[in-house]
mmCIF file of C-alpha atoms and ligand atoms in Angstrom:
data_model
loop_
_atom_site.group_PDB
_atom_site.id
_atom_site.type_symbol
_atom_site.label_atom_id
_atom_site.label_comp_id
_atom_site.label_asym_id
_atom_site.label_seq_id
_atom_site.Cartn_x
_atom_site.Cartn_y
_atom_site.Cartn_z
ATOM 1 C CA UNK A 1 81.606 124.804 98.489
ATOM 2 C CA UNK A 2 83.427 128.050 96.718
ATOM 3 C CA UNK A 3 84.112 127.828 93.316
ATOM 4 C CA UNK A 4 86.922 130.775 95.562
ATOM 5 C CA UNK A 5 87.820 127.998 97.811
ATOM 6 C CA UNK A 6 89.030 125.529 95.676
ATOM 7 C CA UNK A 7 90.702 127.753 93.625
ATOM 8 C CA UNK A 8 93.419 129.106 96.623
ATOM 9 C CA UNK A 9 93.802 125.404 97.722
ATOM 10 C CA UNK A 10 94.926 125.141 93.431
ATOM 11 C CA UNK A 11 97.305 128.103 93.805
ATOM 12 C CA UNK A 12 98.601 127.740 97.385
ATOM 13 C CA UNK A 13 102.359 126.835 96.098
ATOM 14 C CA UNK A 14 101.405 123.862 93.793
ATOM 15 C CA UNK A 15 103.461 122.768 90.882
ATOM 16 C CA UNK A 16 100.901 120.693 89.322
ATOM 17 C CA UNK A 17 100.492 119.992 85.573
ATOM 18 C CA UNK A 18 96.532 119.460 85.491
ATOM 19 C CA UNK A 19 93.662 118.644 88.396
ATOM 20 C CA UNK A 20 90.719 117.099 86.377
ATOM 21 C CA UNK A 21 87.132 117.184 88.227
ATOM 22 C CA UNK A 22 84.490 114.445 87.481
ATOM 23 C CA UNK A 23 80.988 114.585 87.682
ATOM 24 C CA UNK A 24 78.822 112.367 86.967
ATOM 25 C CA UNK A 25 75.314 112.541 89.207
ATOM 26 C CA UNK A 26 73.649 109.266 88.239
ATOM 27 C CA UNK A 27 75.544 107.339 90.068
ATOM 28 C CA UNK A 28 77.287 109.867 92.956
ATOM 29 C CA UNK A 29 80.494 110.027 91.429
ATOM 30 C CA UNK A 30 82.360 113.439 92.457
ATOM 31 C CA UNK A 31 86.111 112.968 91.617
ATOM 32 C CA UNK A 32 89.330 114.944 91.253
ATOM 33 C CA UNK A 33 92.233 113.652 89.407
ATOM 34 C CA UNK A 34 95.827 115.088 90.663
ATOM 35 C CA UNK A 35 98.893 114.553 87.994
ATOM 36 C CA UNK A 36 101.598 116.472 90.061
ATOM 37 C CA UNK A 37 104.245 115.231 87.087
ATOM 38 C CA UNK A 38 104.868 113.722 84.158
ATOM 39 C CA UNK A 39 108.364 114.306 84.201
ATOM 40 C CA UNK A 40 109.986 110.630 84.643
ATOM 41 C CA UNK A 41 106.651 108.408 82.627
ATOM 42 C CA UNK A 42 102.588 108.330 83.073
ATOM 43 C CA UNK A 43 101.167 109.378 86.616
ATOM 44 C CA UNK A 44 100.688 106.815 88.505
ATOM 45 C CA UNK A 45 98.895 106.363 92.280
ATOM 46 C CA UNK A 46 96.269 105.377 93.766
ATOM 47 C CA UNK A 47 92.391 106.770 94.051
ATOM 48 C CA UNK A 48 91.212 107.326 98.077
ATOM 49 C CA UNK A 49 87.341 106.980 98.587
ATOM 50 C CA UNK A 50 86.821 108.595 101.270
ATOM 51 C CA UNK A 51 84.097 110.898 103.132
ATOM 52 C CA UNK A 52 85.956 114.722 102.566
ATOM 53 C CA UNK A 53 84.413 117.002 104.714
ATOM 54 C CA UNK A 54 84.290 119.709 101.739
ATOM 55 C CA UNK A 55 85.367 119.428 97.938
ATOM 56 C CA UNK A 56 88.489 122.158 99.040
ATOM 57 C CA UNK A 57 89.558 119.078 101.391
ATOM 58 C CA UNK A 58 89.363 116.724 98.778
ATOM 59 C CA UNK A 59 91.275 119.347 96.189
ATOM 60 C CA UNK A 60 93.722 120.019 99.386
ATOM 61 C CA UNK A 61 94.602 115.661 99.686
ATOM 62 C CA UNK A 62 94.915 114.428 96.298
ATOM 63 C CA UNK A 63 97.508 117.776 95.338
ATOM 64 C CA UNK A 64 99.895 116.515 98.265
ATOM 65 C CA UNK A 65 99.441 113.513 97.448
ATOM 66 C CA UNK A 66 100.396 113.385 94.163
ATOM 67 C CA UNK A 67 102.505 115.325 94.872
ATOM 68 C CA UNK A 68 104.407 112.640 96.901
ATOM 69 C CA UNK A 69 103.590 110.445 94.425
ATOM 70 C CA UNK A 70 106.029 112.121 92.401
ATOM 71 C CA UNK A 71 108.507 111.366 94.638
ATOM 72 C CA UNK A 72 108.233 108.173 96.105
ATOM 73 C CA UNK A 73 108.508 107.027 92.168
ATOM 74 C CA UNK A 74 111.060 108.747 90.774
ATOM 75 C CA UNK A 75 112.944 107.436 94.552
ATOM 76 C CA UNK A 76 111.931 104.221 93.530
ATOM 77 C CA UNK A 77 113.982 104.385 89.791
ATOM 78 C CA UNK A 78 110.404 103.836 88.217
ATOM 79 C CA UNK A 79 109.845 105.632 84.579
ATOM 80 C CA UNK A 80 106.692 107.302 86.142
ATOM 81 C CA UNK A 81 105.073 110.210 86.994
ATOM 82 C CA UNK A 82 102.893 111.191 89.703
ATOM 83 C CA UNK A 83 99.806 111.358 90.728
ATOM 84 C CA UNK A 84 96.739 110.203 92.706
ATOM 85 C CA UNK A 85 92.767 110.741 92.287
ATOM 86 C CA UNK A 86 89.988 110.705 95.333
ATOM 87 C CA UNK A 87 86.397 110.120 94.766
ATOM 88 C CA UNK A 88 84.431 112.644 97.201
ATOM 89 C CA UNK A 89 81.820 110.895 99.543
ATOM 90 C CA UNK A 90 81.009 107.585 101.949
ATOM 91 C CA UNK A 91 81.967 104.308 100.183
ATOM 92 C CA UNK A 92 79.632 102.713 102.063
ATOM 93 C CA UNK A 93 76.891 104.390 101.040
ATOM 94 C CA UNK A 94 78.080 105.381 97.292
ATOM 95 C CA UNK A 95 80.060 102.349 96.083
ATOM 96 C CA UNK A 96 78.673 100.642 92.901
ATOM 97 C CA UNK A 97 79.483 98.900 89.486
ATOM 98 C CA UNK A 98 78.462 101.372 87.723
ATOM 99 C CA UNK A 99 80.233 104.734 89.473
ATOM 100 C CA UNK A 100 83.445 102.929 88.983
ATOM 101 C CA UNK A 101 82.501 102.572 85.661
ATOM 102 C CA UNK A 102 81.718 106.016 85.604
ATOM 103 C CA UNK A 103 84.809 106.733 87.169
ATOM 104 C CA UNK A 104 86.727 104.564 84.690
ATOM 105 C CA UNK A 105 86.093 106.069 81.800
ATOM 106 C CA UNK A 106 86.773 109.430 83.201
ATOM 107 C CA UNK A 107 90.188 107.878 83.823
ATOM 108 C CA UNK A 108 90.356 106.184 79.698
ATOM 109 C CA UNK A 109 89.805 110.220 79.043
ATOM 110 C CA UNK A 110 92.883 111.382 80.237
ATOM 111 C CA UNK A 111 94.535 108.721 77.169
ATOM 112 C CA UNK A 112 96.963 107.349 79.683
ATOM 113 C CA UNK A 113 98.439 110.564 81.208
ATOM 114 C CA UNK A 114 97.126 108.604 84.434
ATOM 115 C CA UNK A 115 97.585 105.566 85.511
ATOM 116 C CA UNK A 116 94.995 104.653 88.742
ATOM 117 C CA UNK A 117 95.418 102.061 91.378
ATOM 118 C CA UNK A 118 93.983 101.105 94.970
ATOM 119 C CA UNK A 119 94.448 103.326 98.042
ATOM 120 C CA UNK A 120 91.867 104.271 101.301
ATOM 121 C CA UNK A 121 88.596 102.794 100.337
ATOM 122 C CA UNK A 122 88.790 101.150 96.886
ATOM 123 C CA UNK A 123 89.971 97.462 96.639
ATOM 124 C CA UNK A 124 91.578 95.443 94.102
ATOM 125 C CA UNK A 125 87.949 93.815 92.859
ATOM 126 C CA UNK A 126 86.864 97.870 92.018
ATOM 127 C CA UNK A 127 90.028 98.280 90.355
ATOM 128 C CA UNK A 128 88.601 95.264 88.104
ATOM 129 C CA UNK A 129 85.051 97.336 87.473
ATOM 130 C CA UNK A 130 86.998 100.467 86.301
ATOM 131 C CA UNK A 131 89.151 98.064 83.893
ATOM 132 C CA UNK A 132 86.115 97.047 82.891
ATOM 133 C CA UNK A 133 85.841 100.863 80.855
ATOM 134 C CA UNK A 134 89.230 102.065 81.338
ATOM 135 C CA UNK A 135 93.180 100.283 79.635
ATOM 136 C CA UNK A 136 94.800 102.326 82.874
ATOM 137 C CA UNK A 137 94.368 100.282 85.721
ATOM 138 C CA UNK A 138 96.936 98.805 88.330
ATOM 139 C CA UNK A 139 96.258 96.864 90.717
ATOM 140 C CA UNK A 140 93.693 94.663 89.429
ATOM 141 C CA UNK A 141 92.902 91.144 91.297
ATOM 142 C CA UNK A 142 95.146 88.290 90.818
ATOM 143 C CA UNK A 143 92.489 86.705 88.570
ATOM 144 C CA UNK A 144 92.623 89.700 86.358
ATOM 145 C CA UNK A 145 96.703 89.500 85.479
ATOM 146 C CA UNK A 146 96.706 92.257 88.041
ATOM 147 C CA UNK A 147 99.375 92.643 90.871
ATOM 148 C CA UNK A 148 96.532 92.032 93.905
ATOM 149 C CA UNK A 149 97.514 92.928 97.902
ATOM 150 C CA UNK A 150 100.095 95.618 97.169
ATOM 151 C CA UNK A 151 100.803 95.000 100.843
ATOM 152 C CA UNK A 152 103.025 92.136 100.590
ATOM 153 C CA UNK A 153 105.641 93.791 98.636
ATOM 154 C CA UNK A 154 105.328 97.483 100.684
ATOM 155 C CA UNK A 155 106.425 95.314 104.122
ATOM 156 C CA UNK A 156 108.770 93.866 102.543
ATOM 157 C CA UNK A 157 110.129 97.610 101.173
ATOM 158 C CA UNK A 158 110.038 98.590 105.117
ATOM 159 C CA UNK A 159 112.001 95.374 106.158
ATOM 160 C CA UNK A 160 114.576 96.161 103.268
ATOM 161 C CA UNK A 161 114.980 100.096 104.302
ATOM 162 C CA UNK A 162 115.054 99.021 108.204
ATOM 163 C CA UNK A 163 117.737 96.352 107.298
ATOM 164 C CA UNK A 164 119.647 99.708 105.524
ATOM 165 C CA UNK A 165 119.254 101.612 108.711
ATOM 166 C CA UNK A 166 120.643 98.869 111.210
ATOM 167 C CA UNK A 167 123.800 98.782 109.230
ATOM 168 C CA UNK A 168 124.300 102.725 109.073
ATOM 169 C CA UNK A 169 123.950 102.783 112.461
ATOM 170 C CA UNK A 170 124.460 99.689 114.478
ATOM 171 C CA UNK A 171 126.812 98.285 111.715
ATOM 172 C CA UNK A 172 125.074 95.491 110.749
ATOM 173 C CA UNK A 173 121.430 94.123 108.861
ATOM 174 C CA UNK A 174 121.180 91.642 111.896
ATOM 175 C CA UNK A 175 117.673 92.411 114.037
ATOM 176 C CA UNK A 176 118.218 89.184 116.030
ATOM 177 C CA UNK A 177 117.984 90.716 119.968
ATOM 178 C CA UNK A 178 117.214 93.848 118.787
ATOM 179 C CA UNK A 179 113.486 95.613 120.157
ATOM 180 C CA UNK A 180 110.638 96.858 117.653
ATOM 181 C CA UNK A 181 107.389 98.788 118.185
ATOM 182 C CA UNK A 182 105.189 98.568 115.558
ATOM 183 C CA UNK A 183 102.125 100.977 115.894
ATOM 184 C CA UNK A 184 98.828 99.153 113.582
ATOM 185 C CA UNK A 185 99.288 96.223 112.544
ATOM 186 C CA UNK A 186 97.086 96.201 109.622
ATOM 187 C CA UNK A 187 97.977 94.547 106.650
ATOM 188 C CA UNK A 188 101.279 96.454 106.055
ATOM 189 C CA UNK A 189 102.258 96.033 110.049
ATOM 190 C CA UNK A 190 101.368 92.619 109.349
ATOM 191 C CA UNK A 191 103.263 91.401 106.727
ATOM 192 C CA UNK A 192 106.200 93.207 108.666
ATOM 193 C CA UNK A 193 105.972 91.028 111.987
ATOM 194 C CA UNK A 194 106.368 88.397 109.917
ATOM 195 C CA UNK A 195 109.456 89.482 108.657
ATOM 196 C CA UNK A 196 110.928 90.856 112.156
ATOM 197 C CA UNK A 197 109.845 87.728 113.746
ATOM 198 C CA UNK A 198 111.362 85.576 111.023
ATOM 199 C CA UNK A 199 114.954 87.798 111.984
ATOM 200 C CA UNK A 200 114.472 87.100 115.705
ATOM 201 C CA UNK A 201 113.742 90.469 116.407
ATOM 202 C CA UNK A 202 111.869 91.488 119.636
ATOM 203 C CA UNK A 203 108.126 92.812 118.506
ATOM 204 C CA UNK A 204 106.241 94.965 120.860
ATOM 205 C CA UNK A 205 102.517 95.969 118.913
ATOM 206 C CA UNK A 206 99.293 98.412 118.936
ATOM 207 C CA UNK A 207 96.136 99.078 117.006
ATOM 208 C CA UNK A 208 92.832 100.439 117.893
ATOM 209 C CA UNK A 209 91.439 97.592 116.019
ATOM 210 C CA UNK A 210 90.641 94.038 118.439
ATOM 211 C CA UNK A 211 90.169 92.637 115.248
ATOM 212 C CA UNK A 212 93.921 93.036 114.000
ATOM 213 C CA UNK A 213 95.375 92.229 117.754
ATOM 214 C CA UNK A 214 93.575 88.809 118.086
ATOM 215 C CA UNK A 215 94.876 88.005 114.350
ATOM 216 C CA UNK A 216 98.393 89.127 114.925
ATOM 217 C CA UNK A 217 97.673 87.156 118.480
ATOM 218 C CA UNK A 218 96.928 84.102 116.884
ATOM 219 C CA UNK A 219 99.532 84.093 114.081
ATOM 220 C CA UNK A 220 102.278 85.274 116.341
ATOM 221 C CA UNK A 221 101.815 84.508 120.219
ATOM 222 C CA UNK A 222 105.822 85.780 120.968
ATOM 223 C CA UNK A 223 104.687 89.330 119.663
ATOM 224 C CA UNK A 224 103.082 91.424 122.983
ATOM 225 C CA UNK A 225 100.655 93.896 123.080
ATOM 226 C CA UNK A 226 100.031 97.667 124.795
ATOM 227 C CA UNK A 227 97.041 99.836 124.952
ATOM 228 C CA UNK A 228 98.097 102.506 123.004
ATOM 229 C CA UNK A 229 100.666 104.041 120.393
ATOM 230 C CA UNK A 230 101.663 106.820 123.187
ATOM 231 C CA UNK A 231 102.184 103.401 125.503
ATOM 232 C CA UNK A 232 104.353 101.714 122.381
ATOM 233 C CA UNK A 233 106.633 105.296 122.153
ATOM 234 C CA UNK A 234 107.613 105.003 125.939
ATOM 235 C CA UNK A 235 109.043 101.496 126.196
ATOM 236 C CA UNK A 236 112.297 100.843 125.749
ATOM 237 C CA UNK A 237 112.388 100.345 121.659
ATOM 238 C CA UNK A 238 115.346 100.008 119.234
ATOM 239 C CA UNK A 239 113.327 100.387 116.289
ATOM 240 C CA UNK A 240 110.042 102.454 116.187
ATOM 241 C CA UNK A 241 107.361 101.643 113.074
ATOM 242 C CA UNK A 242 104.718 103.485 112.595
ATOM 243 C CA UNK A 243 101.767 101.463 110.152
ATOM 244 C CA UNK A 244 99.546 103.246 110.735
ATOM 245 C CA UNK A 245 98.087 106.473 109.810
ATOM 246 C CA UNK A 246 99.726 110.471 108.499
ATOM 247 C CA UNK A 247 101.190 112.529 111.364
ATOM 248 C CA UNK A 248 102.687 110.251 113.642
ATOM 249 C CA UNK A 249 105.919 111.813 114.490
ATOM 250 C CA UNK A 250 104.766 114.778 116.573
ATOM 251 C CA UNK A 251 106.557 116.922 118.892
ATOM 252 C CA UNK A 252 105.847 114.539 122.285
ATOM 253 C CA UNK A 253 106.657 111.226 120.242
ATOM 254 C CA UNK A 254 110.221 112.745 119.179
ATOM 255 C CA UNK A 255 110.505 113.457 122.844
ATOM 256 C CA UNK A 256 109.544 110.382 124.353
ATOM 257 C CA UNK A 257 111.047 107.761 121.639
ATOM 258 C CA UNK A 258 114.152 105.361 123.108
ATOM 259 C CA UNK A 259 114.376 104.012 119.625
ATOM 260 C CA UNK A 260 117.916 104.722 117.850
ATOM 261 C CA UNK A 261 115.477 104.330 114.122
ATOM 262 C CA UNK A 262 111.968 105.362 112.820
ATOM 263 C CA UNK A 263 111.126 103.078 109.834
ATOM 264 C CA UNK A 264 107.666 102.222 109.367
ATOM 265 C CA UNK A 265 105.021 102.202 106.189
ATOM 266 C CA UNK A 266 102.288 105.271 106.728
ATOM 267 C CA UNK A 267 102.663 107.724 104.033
ATOM 268 C CA UNK A 268 103.154 111.625 105.578
ATOM 269 C CA UNK A 269 105.049 110.838 109.070
ATOM 270 C CA UNK A 270 106.140 113.780 109.848
ATOM 271 C CA UNK A 271 103.629 116.012 111.620
ATOM 272 C CA UNK A 272 105.018 119.177 110.678
ATOM 273 C CA UNK A 273 107.750 120.351 108.686
ATOM 274 C CA UNK A 274 110.929 120.566 111.409
ATOM 275 C CA UNK A 275 110.737 117.272 112.978
ATOM 276 C CA UNK A 276 113.234 115.854 110.200
ATOM 277 C CA UNK A 277 115.134 118.280 112.467
ATOM 278 C CA UNK A 278 114.391 117.040 115.806
ATOM 279 C CA UNK A 279 114.753 113.670 115.214
ATOM 280 C CA UNK A 280 118.118 114.273 114.214
ATOM 281 C CA UNK A 281 118.996 116.715 117.272
ATOM 282 C CA UNK A 282 117.647 113.607 119.015
ATOM 283 C CA UNK A 283 120.283 111.080 117.765
ATOM 284 C CA UNK A 284 117.145 109.160 116.195
ATOM 285 C CA UNK A 285 117.646 107.780 112.156
ATOM 286 C CA UNK A 286 114.807 108.438 110.414
ATOM 287 C CA UNK A 287 114.111 105.719 107.302
ATOM 288 C CA UNK A 288 111.532 108.601 104.773
ATOM 289 C CA UNK A 289 108.105 107.519 104.313
ATOM 290 C CA UNK A 290 107.962 106.883 100.832
ATOM 291 C CA UNK A 291 111.621 106.358 100.442
ATOM 292 C CA UNK A 292 110.822 102.725 102.370
ATOM 293 C CA UNK A 293 107.262 102.619 101.369
ATOM 294 C CA UNK A 294 107.805 102.133 97.763
ATOM 295 C CA UNK A 295 107.237 98.395 97.115
ATOM 296 C CA UNK A 296 103.744 98.680 96.740
ATOM 297 C CA UNK A 297 103.872 101.011 94.119
ATOM 298 C CA UNK A 298 106.801 98.421 92.632
ATOM 299 C CA UNK A 299 104.221 95.913 92.915
ATOM 300 C CA UNK A 300 101.524 97.896 91.400
ATOM 301 C CA UNK A 301 103.744 99.407 88.594
ATOM 302 C CA UNK A 302 105.010 95.949 87.222
ATOM 303 C CA UNK A 303 101.601 94.838 85.975
ATOM 304 C CA UNK A 304 102.472 97.411 83.273
ATOM 305 C CA UNK A 305 104.968 95.300 81.773
ATOM 306 C CA UNK A 306 103.976 94.177 78.151
ATOM 307 C CA UNK A 307 105.388 90.760 79.327
ATOM 308 C CA UNK A 308 102.361 90.802 82.748
ATOM 309 C CA UNK A 309 102.869 90.774 85.745
ATOM 310 C CA UNK A 310 106.250 88.952 87.689
ATOM 311 C CA UNK A 311 106.021 88.912 91.543
ATOM 312 C CA UNK A 312 109.466 87.627 91.446
ATOM 313 C CA UNK A 313 110.588 90.323 89.058
ATOM 314 C CA UNK A 314 108.503 93.599 91.742
ATOM 315 C CA UNK A 315 110.138 91.533 94.572
ATOM 316 C CA UNK A 316 113.781 91.656 93.211
ATOM 317 C CA UNK A 317 113.039 95.479 92.249
ATOM 318 C CA UNK A 318 111.815 95.776 95.481
ATOM 319 C CA UNK A 319 114.880 94.709 97.797
ATOM 320 C CA UNK A 320 116.776 97.656 96.290
ATOM 321 C CA UNK A 321 114.890 99.746 98.249
ATOM 322 C CA UNK A 322 117.666 98.613 100.648
ATOM 323 C CA UNK A 323 120.577 100.302 98.578
ATOM 324 C CA UNK A 324 118.269 103.157 97.675
ATOM 325 C CA UNK A 325 117.799 104.397 101.642
ATOM 326 C CA UNK A 326 121.471 103.428 102.243
ATOM 327 C CA UNK A 327 122.297 106.156 100.062
ATOM 328 C CA UNK A 328 119.889 108.755 101.752
ATOM 329 C CA UNK A 329 121.442 108.267 104.648
ATOM 330 C CA UNK A 330 125.056 108.565 102.775
ATOM 331 C CA UNK A 331 124.284 111.140 101.218
ATOM 332 C CA UNK A 332 122.548 112.832 104.148
ATOM 333 C CA UNK A 333 125.318 112.722 106.115
ATOM 334 C CA UNK A 334 127.920 114.265 103.478
ATOM 335 C CA UNK A 335 125.761 116.977 103.337
ATOM 336 C CA UNK A 336 124.566 117.554 106.942
ATOM 337 C CA UNK A 337 121.038 117.584 106.581
ATOM 338 C CA UNK A 338 118.454 114.782 107.865
ATOM 339 C CA UNK A 339 117.294 112.240 105.557
ATOM 340 C CA UNK A 340 114.432 113.670 105.087
ATOM 341 C CA UNK A 341 115.969 116.408 103.364
ATOM 342 C CA UNK A 342 118.588 114.112 101.434
ATOM 343 C CA UNK A 343 115.433 111.406 100.325
ATOM 344 C CA UNK A 344 114.130 115.133 98.524
ATOM 345 C CA UNK A 345 117.418 116.021 96.575
ATOM 346 C CA UNK A 346 117.895 112.556 95.099
ATOM 347 C CA UNK A 347 114.370 112.517 93.931
ATOM 348 C CA UNK A 348 114.059 116.159 92.387
ATOM 349 C CA UNK A 349 117.740 115.315 90.763
ATOM 350 C CA UNK A 350 115.828 112.232 89.013
ATOM 351 C CA UNK A 351 113.137 114.202 87.847
ATOM 352 C CA UNK A 352 115.553 116.675 86.885
ATOM 353 C CA UNK A 353 118.403 114.540 85.131
ATOM 354 C CA UNK A 354 116.087 111.902 83.705
ATOM 355 C CA UNK A 355 113.067 113.849 83.229
ATOM 356 C CA UNK A 356 115.148 116.438 80.983
ATOM 357 C CA UNK A 357 115.824 113.214 78.397
ATOM 358 C CA UNK A 358 113.024 113.472 77.187
ATOM 359 C CA UNK A 359 113.993 116.856 75.464
ATOM 360 C CA UNK A 360 115.973 114.830 72.830
ATOM 361 C CA UNK A 361 113.701 114.330 70.174
ATOM 362 C CA UNK A 362 113.577 110.707 68.374
ATOM 363 C CA UNK A 363 111.951 110.256 65.287
HETATM 364 N N1 NAD B 401 98.778 99.279 101.840
HETATM 365 C C1 NAD B 401 100.010 99.689 100.910
HETATM 366 O O1 NAD B 401 101.022 98.759 100.059
HETATM 367 C C2 NAD B 401 100.519 101.515 101.240
HETATM 368 C C3 NAD B 401 101.700 101.712 100.578
HETATM 369 C C4 NAD B 401 102.501 102.530 101.401
HETATM 370 C C5 NAD B 401 102.285 103.116 101.852
HETATM 371 N N2 NAD B 401 100.500 102.675 103.111
HETATM 372 C C6 NAD B 401 100.798 103.620 104.715
HETATM 373 O O2 NAD B 401 100.468 102.102 105.405
HETATM 374 C C7 NAD B 401 100.127 102.144 106.243
HETATM 375 C C8 NAD B 401 99.169 101.609 106.361
HETATM 376 O O3 NAD B 401 98.280 100.909 105.468
HETATM 377 P P1 NAD B 401 97.637 99.582 105.219
HETATM 378 O O4 NAD B 401 97.497 98.739 104.332
HETATM 379 O O5 NAD B 401 98.630 98.469 106.420
HETATM 380 O O6 NAD B 401 96.836 99.741 106.075
HETATM 381 P P2 NAD B 401 95.347 99.031 107.091
HETATM 382 O O7 NAD B 401 94.183 99.809 107.493
HETATM 383 O O8 NAD B 401 95.346 97.925 106.634
HETATM 384 O O9 NAD B 401 95.936 98.801 108.550
HETATM 385 C C9 NAD B 401 96.323 99.838 109.078
HETATM 386 C C10 NAD B 401 96.033 99.270 110.313
HETATM 387 O O10 NAD B 401 96.570 100.463 111.971
HETATM 388 C C11 NAD B 401 95.116 100.526 112.339
HETATM 389 N N3 NAD B 401 95.463 102.273 113.517
HETATM 390 C C12 NAD B 401 95.048 102.873 112.580
HETATM 391 N N4 NAD B 401 94.880 103.873 113.678
HETATM 392 C C13 NAD B 401 95.871 103.927 114.689
HETATM 393 C C14 NAD B 401 95.974 104.076 116.153
HETATM 394 N N5 NAD B 401 96.127 105.593 116.312
HETATM 395 N N6 NAD B 401 96.484 103.622 116.439
HETATM 396 C C15 NAD B 401 97.713 102.346 116.161
HETATM 397 N N7 NAD B 401 96.421 101.787 115.243
HETATM 398 C C16 NAD B 401 96.137 102.319 114.402
HETATM 399 C C17 NAD B 401 94.171 100.014 112.328
HETATM 400 O O11 NAD B 401 92.821 99.504 112.953
HETATM 401 C C18 NAD B 401 94.863 99.204 110.879
HETATM 402 O O12 NAD B 401 94.721 98.066 112.068
HETATM 403 C C19 NAD B 401 99.338 103.619 105.610
HETATM 404 O O13 NAD B 401 99.655 104.983 106.252
HETATM 405 C C20 NAD B 401 99.056 103.241 104.374
HETATM 406 O O14 NAD B 401 99.120 104.750 103.888
HETATM 407 C C21 NAD B 401 100.596 101.368 102.164
#
């Protein structure tokens, strides 16, 4: 990678506090930690282990992801800032205890400005390895005092966000008799389907993984499976829940959707700026992704409580996603903007109003 190329990425309109490169040739570790904001507290965000095509691509991703974490934590009412890390390389080939421990020493060197967690390509046992060298780790296994799999409360939060969207759209939180399309029945999508069926909704799903579909068919025979996301989008749906990869809401998808509500777990659902306006023009209520999918962050952040992790406390906090989502819709309606813009405004307001309190000196 040319140094110029990376510095171009960094200068392109980003407002990050700190970006750190870490290198340990013996273990193959090449990592970047990006701290977007510590206005509300230490930055928390997962470590993505991914075979990026270039260092510039990795840098671009970590800058975007860390910024998103600032907004997610702010809107979730947490005293946390936004950060994220990437380890560059193929996790299948590079994963080792030594690599994660080397990474842990670099995270430790940041002195608590950044707390890490799981993301794509990293798992709770990896966090246990990192924690052998570092005090600033969440998402550890339950056996090591951690919160374990964060998809449980992510799905619960999406479900709460969906209830708020139903109340706003139909005047009732009830989902019985509604048809919900879930694209991606992995860790989060799978738990979401369980909540929906318990509510009496009809559920249609799709996934590219035959194993994921087998699992859902086995556990929930009532679920109908369709062959692709394109087919799902063309179904008569009341709600569309993207729970796979980012960029699910393209111009074509918005055009084809019959659903009144979009509410799902996937990060960065809007394929490009302006899609939020197209959704609004078509009369589709979009529950902003980072607003409704913050349950996992709430779950791992609870590990930082001095008394240790409490699932009940974290779940209670994640239940608040209902009120937060409803406030986003209300602000959007009163200010005449799409919900995605209203969510940004609320998050930015909290970062500014609460963040400035640190300027009041305490002995
Ligand atoms: N796990 C969490 O706590 C959490 C928190 C916040 C946001 N998210 C986001 O939610 C989404 C799902 O996360 P997850 O943890 O369930 O991941 P996962 O990998 O367990 O599940 C994703 C599923 O989507 C399927 N998939 C991939 N491409 C697809 C496609 N084109 N069409 C249909 N299905 C496809 C995969 O086969 C997989 O079963 C991701 O975007 C993730 O970033 C997850």
